[in-house]
Structure formats: structure tokens, C-alpha cells
mmCIF file of N, CA and C in Angstrom:
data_model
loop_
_atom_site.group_PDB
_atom_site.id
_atom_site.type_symbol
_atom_site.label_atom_id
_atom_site.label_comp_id
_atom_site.label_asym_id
_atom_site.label_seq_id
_atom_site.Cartn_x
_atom_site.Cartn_y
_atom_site.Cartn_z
ATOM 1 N N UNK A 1 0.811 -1.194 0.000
ATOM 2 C CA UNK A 1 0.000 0.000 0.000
ATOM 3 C C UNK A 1 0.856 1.260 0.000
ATOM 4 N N UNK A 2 2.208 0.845 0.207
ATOM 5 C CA UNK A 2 2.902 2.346 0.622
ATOM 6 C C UNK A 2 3.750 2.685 -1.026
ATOM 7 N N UNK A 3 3.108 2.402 -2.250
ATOM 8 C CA UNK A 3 3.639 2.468 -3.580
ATOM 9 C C UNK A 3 4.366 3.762 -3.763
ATOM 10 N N UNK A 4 5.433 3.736 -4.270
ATOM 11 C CA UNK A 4 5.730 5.530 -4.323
ATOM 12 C C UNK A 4 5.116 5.825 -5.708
ATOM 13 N N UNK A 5 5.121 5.155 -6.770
ATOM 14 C CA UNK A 5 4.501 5.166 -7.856
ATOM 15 C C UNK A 5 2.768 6.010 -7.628
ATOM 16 N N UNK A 6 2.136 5.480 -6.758
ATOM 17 C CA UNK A 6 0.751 5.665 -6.555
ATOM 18 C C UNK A 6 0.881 7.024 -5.738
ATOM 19 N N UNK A 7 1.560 7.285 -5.067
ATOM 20 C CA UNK A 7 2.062 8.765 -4.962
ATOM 21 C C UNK A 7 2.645 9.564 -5.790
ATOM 22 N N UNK A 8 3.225 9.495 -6.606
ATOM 23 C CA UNK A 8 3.886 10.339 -7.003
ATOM 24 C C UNK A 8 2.833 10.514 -7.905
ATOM 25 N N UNK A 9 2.064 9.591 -9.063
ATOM 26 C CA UNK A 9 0.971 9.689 -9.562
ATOM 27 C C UNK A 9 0.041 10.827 -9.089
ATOM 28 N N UNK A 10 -0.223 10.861 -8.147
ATOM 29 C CA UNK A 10 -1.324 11.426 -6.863
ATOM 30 C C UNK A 10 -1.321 12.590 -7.008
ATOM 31 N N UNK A 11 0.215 12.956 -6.912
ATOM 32 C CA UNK A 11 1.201 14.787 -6.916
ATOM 33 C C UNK A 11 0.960 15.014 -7.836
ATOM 34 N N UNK A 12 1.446 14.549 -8.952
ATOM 35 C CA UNK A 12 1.202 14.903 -10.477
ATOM 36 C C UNK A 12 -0.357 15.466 -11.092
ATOM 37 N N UNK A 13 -1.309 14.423 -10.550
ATOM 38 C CA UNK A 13 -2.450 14.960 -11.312
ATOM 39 C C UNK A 13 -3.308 15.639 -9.710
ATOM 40 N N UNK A 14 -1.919 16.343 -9.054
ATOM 41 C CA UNK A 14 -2.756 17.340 -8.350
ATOM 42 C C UNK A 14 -2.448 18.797 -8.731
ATOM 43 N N UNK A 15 -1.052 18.277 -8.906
ATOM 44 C CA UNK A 15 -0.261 20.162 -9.151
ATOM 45 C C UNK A 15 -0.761 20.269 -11.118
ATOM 46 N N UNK A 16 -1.433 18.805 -11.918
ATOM 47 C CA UNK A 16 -1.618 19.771 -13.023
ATOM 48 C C UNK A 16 -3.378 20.131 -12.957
ATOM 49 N N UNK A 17 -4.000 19.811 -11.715
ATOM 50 C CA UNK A 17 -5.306 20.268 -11.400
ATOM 51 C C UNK A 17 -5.008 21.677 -11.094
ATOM 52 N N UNK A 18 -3.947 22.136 -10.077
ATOM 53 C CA UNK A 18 -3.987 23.227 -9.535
ATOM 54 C C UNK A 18 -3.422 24.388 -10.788
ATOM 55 N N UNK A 19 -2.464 23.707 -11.857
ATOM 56 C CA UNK A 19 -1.864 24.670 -13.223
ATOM 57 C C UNK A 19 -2.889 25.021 -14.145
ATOM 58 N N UNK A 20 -4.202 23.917 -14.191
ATOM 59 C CA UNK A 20 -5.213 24.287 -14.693
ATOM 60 C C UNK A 20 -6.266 25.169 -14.356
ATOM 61 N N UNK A 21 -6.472 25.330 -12.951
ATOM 62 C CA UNK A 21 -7.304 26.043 -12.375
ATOM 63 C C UNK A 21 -6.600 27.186 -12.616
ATOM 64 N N UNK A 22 -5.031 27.599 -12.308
ATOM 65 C CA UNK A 22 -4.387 28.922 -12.147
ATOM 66 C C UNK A 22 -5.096 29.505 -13.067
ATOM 67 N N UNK A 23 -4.241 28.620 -14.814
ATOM 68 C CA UNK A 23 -4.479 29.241 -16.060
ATOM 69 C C UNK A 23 -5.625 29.922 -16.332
ATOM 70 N N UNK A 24 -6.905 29.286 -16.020
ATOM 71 C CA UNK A 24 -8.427 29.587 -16.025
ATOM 72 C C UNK A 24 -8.505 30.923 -15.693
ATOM 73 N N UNK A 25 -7.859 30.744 -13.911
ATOM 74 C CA UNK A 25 -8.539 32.089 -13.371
ATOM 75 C C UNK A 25 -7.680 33.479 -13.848
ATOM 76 N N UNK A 26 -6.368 33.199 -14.150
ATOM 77 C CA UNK A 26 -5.774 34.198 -15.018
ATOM 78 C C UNK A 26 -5.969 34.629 -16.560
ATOM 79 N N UNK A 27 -6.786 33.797 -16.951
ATOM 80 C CA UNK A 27 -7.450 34.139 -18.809
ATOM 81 C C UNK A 27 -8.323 34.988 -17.839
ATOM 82 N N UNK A 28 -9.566 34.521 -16.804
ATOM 83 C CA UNK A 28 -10.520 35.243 -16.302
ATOM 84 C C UNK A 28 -9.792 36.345 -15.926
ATOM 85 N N UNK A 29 -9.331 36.855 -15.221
ATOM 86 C CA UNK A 29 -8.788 37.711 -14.418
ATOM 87 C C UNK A 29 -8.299 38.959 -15.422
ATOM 88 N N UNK A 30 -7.685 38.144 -16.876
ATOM 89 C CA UNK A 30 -7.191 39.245 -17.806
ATOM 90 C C UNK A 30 -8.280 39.585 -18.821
ATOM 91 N N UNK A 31 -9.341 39.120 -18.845
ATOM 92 C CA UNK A 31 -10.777 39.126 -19.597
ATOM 93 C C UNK A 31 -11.149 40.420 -18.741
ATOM 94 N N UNK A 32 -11.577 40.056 -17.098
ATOM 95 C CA UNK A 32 -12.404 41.291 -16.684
ATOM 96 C C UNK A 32 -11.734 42.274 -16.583
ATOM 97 N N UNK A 33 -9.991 42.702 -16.543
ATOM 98 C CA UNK A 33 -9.460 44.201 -16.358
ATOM 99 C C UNK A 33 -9.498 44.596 -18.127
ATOM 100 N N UNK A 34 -9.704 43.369 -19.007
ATOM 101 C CA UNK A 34 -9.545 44.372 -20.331
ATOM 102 C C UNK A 34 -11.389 44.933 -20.493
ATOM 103 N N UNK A 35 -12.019 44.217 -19.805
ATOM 104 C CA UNK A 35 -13.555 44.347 -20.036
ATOM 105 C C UNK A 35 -13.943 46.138 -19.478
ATOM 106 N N UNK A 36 -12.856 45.924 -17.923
ATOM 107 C CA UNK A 36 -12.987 47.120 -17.107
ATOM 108 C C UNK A 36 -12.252 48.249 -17.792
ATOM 109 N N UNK A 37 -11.264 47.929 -18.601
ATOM 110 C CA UNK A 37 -10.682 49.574 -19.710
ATOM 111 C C UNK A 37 -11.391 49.695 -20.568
ATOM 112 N N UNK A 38 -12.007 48.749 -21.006
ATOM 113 C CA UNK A 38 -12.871 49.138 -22.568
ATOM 114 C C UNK A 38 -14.384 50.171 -21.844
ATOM 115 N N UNK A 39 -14.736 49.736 -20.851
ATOM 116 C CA UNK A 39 -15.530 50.304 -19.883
ATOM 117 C C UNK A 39 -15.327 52.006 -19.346
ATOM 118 N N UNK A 40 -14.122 52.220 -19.067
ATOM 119 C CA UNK A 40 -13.835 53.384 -18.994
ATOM 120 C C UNK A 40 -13.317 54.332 -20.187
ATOM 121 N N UNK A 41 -12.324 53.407 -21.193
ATOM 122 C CA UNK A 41 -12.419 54.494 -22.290
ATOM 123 C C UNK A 41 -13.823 54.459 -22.863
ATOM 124 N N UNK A 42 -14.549 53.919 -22.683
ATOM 125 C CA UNK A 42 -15.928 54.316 -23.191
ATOM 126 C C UNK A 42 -16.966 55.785 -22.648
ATOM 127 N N UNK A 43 -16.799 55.237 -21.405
ATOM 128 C CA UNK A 43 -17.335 56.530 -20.344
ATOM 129 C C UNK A 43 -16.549 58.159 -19.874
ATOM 130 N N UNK A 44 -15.278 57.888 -19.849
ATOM 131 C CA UNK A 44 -14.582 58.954 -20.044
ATOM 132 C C UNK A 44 -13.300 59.264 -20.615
ATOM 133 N N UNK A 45 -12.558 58.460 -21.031
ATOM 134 C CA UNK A 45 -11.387 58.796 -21.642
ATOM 135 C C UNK A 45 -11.840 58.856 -23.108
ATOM 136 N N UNK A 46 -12.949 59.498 -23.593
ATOM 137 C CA UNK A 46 -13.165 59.036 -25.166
ATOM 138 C C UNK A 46 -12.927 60.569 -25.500
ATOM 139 N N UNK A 47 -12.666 61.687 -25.072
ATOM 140 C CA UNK A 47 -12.382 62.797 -25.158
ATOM 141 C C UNK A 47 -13.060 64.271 -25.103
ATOM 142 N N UNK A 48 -14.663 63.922 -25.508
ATOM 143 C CA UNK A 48 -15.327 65.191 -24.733
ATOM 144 C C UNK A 48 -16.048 64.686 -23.835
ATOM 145 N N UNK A 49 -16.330 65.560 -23.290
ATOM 146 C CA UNK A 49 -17.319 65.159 -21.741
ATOM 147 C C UNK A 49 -18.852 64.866 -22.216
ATOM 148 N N UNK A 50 -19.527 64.008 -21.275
ATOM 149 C CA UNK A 50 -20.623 63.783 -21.872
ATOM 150 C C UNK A 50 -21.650 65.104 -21.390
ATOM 151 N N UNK A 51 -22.485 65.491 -21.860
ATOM 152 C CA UNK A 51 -23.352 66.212 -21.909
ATOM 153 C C UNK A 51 -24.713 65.948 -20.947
ATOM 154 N N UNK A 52 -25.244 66.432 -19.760
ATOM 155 C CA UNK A 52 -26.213 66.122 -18.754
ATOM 156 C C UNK A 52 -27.173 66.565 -19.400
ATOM 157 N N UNK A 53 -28.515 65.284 -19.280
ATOM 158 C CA UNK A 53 -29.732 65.130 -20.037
ATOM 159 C C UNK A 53 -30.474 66.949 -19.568
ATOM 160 N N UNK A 54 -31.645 67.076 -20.495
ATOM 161 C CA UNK A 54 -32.211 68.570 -19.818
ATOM 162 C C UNK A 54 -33.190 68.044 -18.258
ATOM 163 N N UNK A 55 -33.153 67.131 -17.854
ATOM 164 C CA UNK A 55 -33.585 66.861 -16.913
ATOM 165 C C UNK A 55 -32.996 66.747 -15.547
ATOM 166 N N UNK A 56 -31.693 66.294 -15.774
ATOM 167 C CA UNK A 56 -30.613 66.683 -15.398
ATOM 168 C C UNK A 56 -30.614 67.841 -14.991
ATOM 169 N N UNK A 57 -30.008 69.028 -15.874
ATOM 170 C CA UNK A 57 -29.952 70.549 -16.015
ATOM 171 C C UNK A 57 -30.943 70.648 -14.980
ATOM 172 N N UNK A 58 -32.215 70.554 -15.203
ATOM 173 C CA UNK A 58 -33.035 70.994 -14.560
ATOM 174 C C UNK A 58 -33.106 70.694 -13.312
ATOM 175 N N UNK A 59 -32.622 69.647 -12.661
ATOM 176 C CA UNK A 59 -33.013 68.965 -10.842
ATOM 177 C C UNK A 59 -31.692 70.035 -10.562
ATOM 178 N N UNK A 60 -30.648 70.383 -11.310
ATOM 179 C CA UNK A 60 -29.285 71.093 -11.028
ATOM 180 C C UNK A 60 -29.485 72.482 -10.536
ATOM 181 N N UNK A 61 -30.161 73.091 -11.667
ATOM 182 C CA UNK A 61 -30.572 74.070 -11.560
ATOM 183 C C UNK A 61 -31.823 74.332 -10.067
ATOM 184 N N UNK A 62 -32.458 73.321 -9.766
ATOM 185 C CA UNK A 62 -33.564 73.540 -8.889
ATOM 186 C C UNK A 62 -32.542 73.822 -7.304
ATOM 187 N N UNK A 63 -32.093 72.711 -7.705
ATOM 188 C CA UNK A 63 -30.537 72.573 -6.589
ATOM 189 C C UNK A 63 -30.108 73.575 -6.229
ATOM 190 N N UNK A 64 -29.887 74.378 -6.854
ATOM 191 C CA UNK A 64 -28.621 75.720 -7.042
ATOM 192 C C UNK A 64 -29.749 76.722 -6.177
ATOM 193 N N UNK A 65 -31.130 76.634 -6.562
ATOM 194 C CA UNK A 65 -32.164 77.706 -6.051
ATOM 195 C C UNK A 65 -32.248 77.322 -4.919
ATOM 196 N N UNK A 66 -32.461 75.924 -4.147
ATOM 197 C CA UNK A 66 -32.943 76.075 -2.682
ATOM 198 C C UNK A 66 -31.461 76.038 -1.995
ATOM 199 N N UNK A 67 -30.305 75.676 -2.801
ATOM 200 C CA UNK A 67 -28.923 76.202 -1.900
ATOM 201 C C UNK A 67 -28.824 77.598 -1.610
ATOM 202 N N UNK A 68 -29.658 78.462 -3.010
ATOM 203 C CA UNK A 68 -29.274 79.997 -2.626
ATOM 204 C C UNK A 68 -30.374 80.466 -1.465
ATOM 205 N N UNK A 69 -31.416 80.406 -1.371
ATOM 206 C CA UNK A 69 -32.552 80.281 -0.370
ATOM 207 C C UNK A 69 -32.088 80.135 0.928
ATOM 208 N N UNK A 70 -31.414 78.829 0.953
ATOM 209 C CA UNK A 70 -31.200 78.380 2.170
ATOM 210 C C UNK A 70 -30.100 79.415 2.741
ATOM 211 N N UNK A 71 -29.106 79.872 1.770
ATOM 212 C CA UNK A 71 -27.653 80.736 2.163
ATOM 213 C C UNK A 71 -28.305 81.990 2.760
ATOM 214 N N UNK A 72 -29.446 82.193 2.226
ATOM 215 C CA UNK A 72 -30.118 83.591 2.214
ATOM 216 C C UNK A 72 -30.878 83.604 3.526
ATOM 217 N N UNK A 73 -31.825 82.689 3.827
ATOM 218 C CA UNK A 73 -32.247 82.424 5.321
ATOM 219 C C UNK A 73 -31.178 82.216 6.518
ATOM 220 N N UNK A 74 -30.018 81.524 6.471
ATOM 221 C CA UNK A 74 -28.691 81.436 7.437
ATOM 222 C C UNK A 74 -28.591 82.689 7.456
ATOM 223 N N UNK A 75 -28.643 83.772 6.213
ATOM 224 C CA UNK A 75 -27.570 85.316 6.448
ATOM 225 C C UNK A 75 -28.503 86.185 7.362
ATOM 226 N N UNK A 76 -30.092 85.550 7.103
ATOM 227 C CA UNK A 76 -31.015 86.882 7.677
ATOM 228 C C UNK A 76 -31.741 87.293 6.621
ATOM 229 N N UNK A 77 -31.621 86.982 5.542
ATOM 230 C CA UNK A 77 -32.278 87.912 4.246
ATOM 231 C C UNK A 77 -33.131 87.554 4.350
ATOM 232 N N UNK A 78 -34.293 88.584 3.660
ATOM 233 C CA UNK A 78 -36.024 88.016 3.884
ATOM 234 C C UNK A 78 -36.325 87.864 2.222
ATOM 235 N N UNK A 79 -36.339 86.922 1.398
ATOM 236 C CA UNK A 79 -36.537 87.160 0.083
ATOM 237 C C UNK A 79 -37.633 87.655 -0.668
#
């Protein structure tokens, strides 16, 4: 029972289980960081800025009015 053959066998088709798994997770691993640049030169490195919907603009703009309101009630102003 104590074969070195049946061991050494054993090692072998463990470390090429574990060279196979590596390989896998490193194709994976280099799949999702090229997935994650194609991702960002898409969103911002593509060279102009993207443009905020008019709906957008608009919650921005509403924004900007109750920040000035509010600055204006802290100072004392009566609007």
C-alpha cells in the first residue's frame, strides 16, 4: 500500500489540477481588467465630456435655487 509510484501519480495529477485552475482564473482575471478599460475608455477617456440630459440641467438648476434660499435664510435675508 505504501507504492511511491501511486504517490507520485497522486502529486502529479494534483499540481496539473492546480496549473489548470491557475491558467483559467488568469485568462478570467485578464478578460475582466480588459472588459474594465474598454468600460472606462468608453465613459470617459473618449475625449469630450458627456453632456447632462435637460432633466438633469433641470433637478441642477432647482438645486442651485434652494442652496441659494437656504444661504439667504442662514444670512437673515427676507426674500
Amino acid at each position: 500500500m505504501t507504492d511511491p509510484m501511486l504517490y507520485l501519480t497522486i502529486a502529479s495529477a494534483g499540481l496539473a489540477a492546480l496549473a489548470m485552475v491557475t491558467v483559467a482564473t488568469l485568462a478570467g482575471w485578464r478578460g475582466w481588467l480588459q472588459l474594465k478599460q474598454l468600460e472606462l475608455a468608453r465613459l470617459g477617456g473618449g475625449g469630450e465630456p458627456a453632456v447632462p440630459s435637460a432633466s438633469a440641467r433641470i433637478e441642477i438648476a432647482d438645486l442651485k435655487e434652494r442652496i441659494r434660499k437656504l444661504e439667504a435664510i442662514a444670512a437673515g435675508v427676507d426674500l
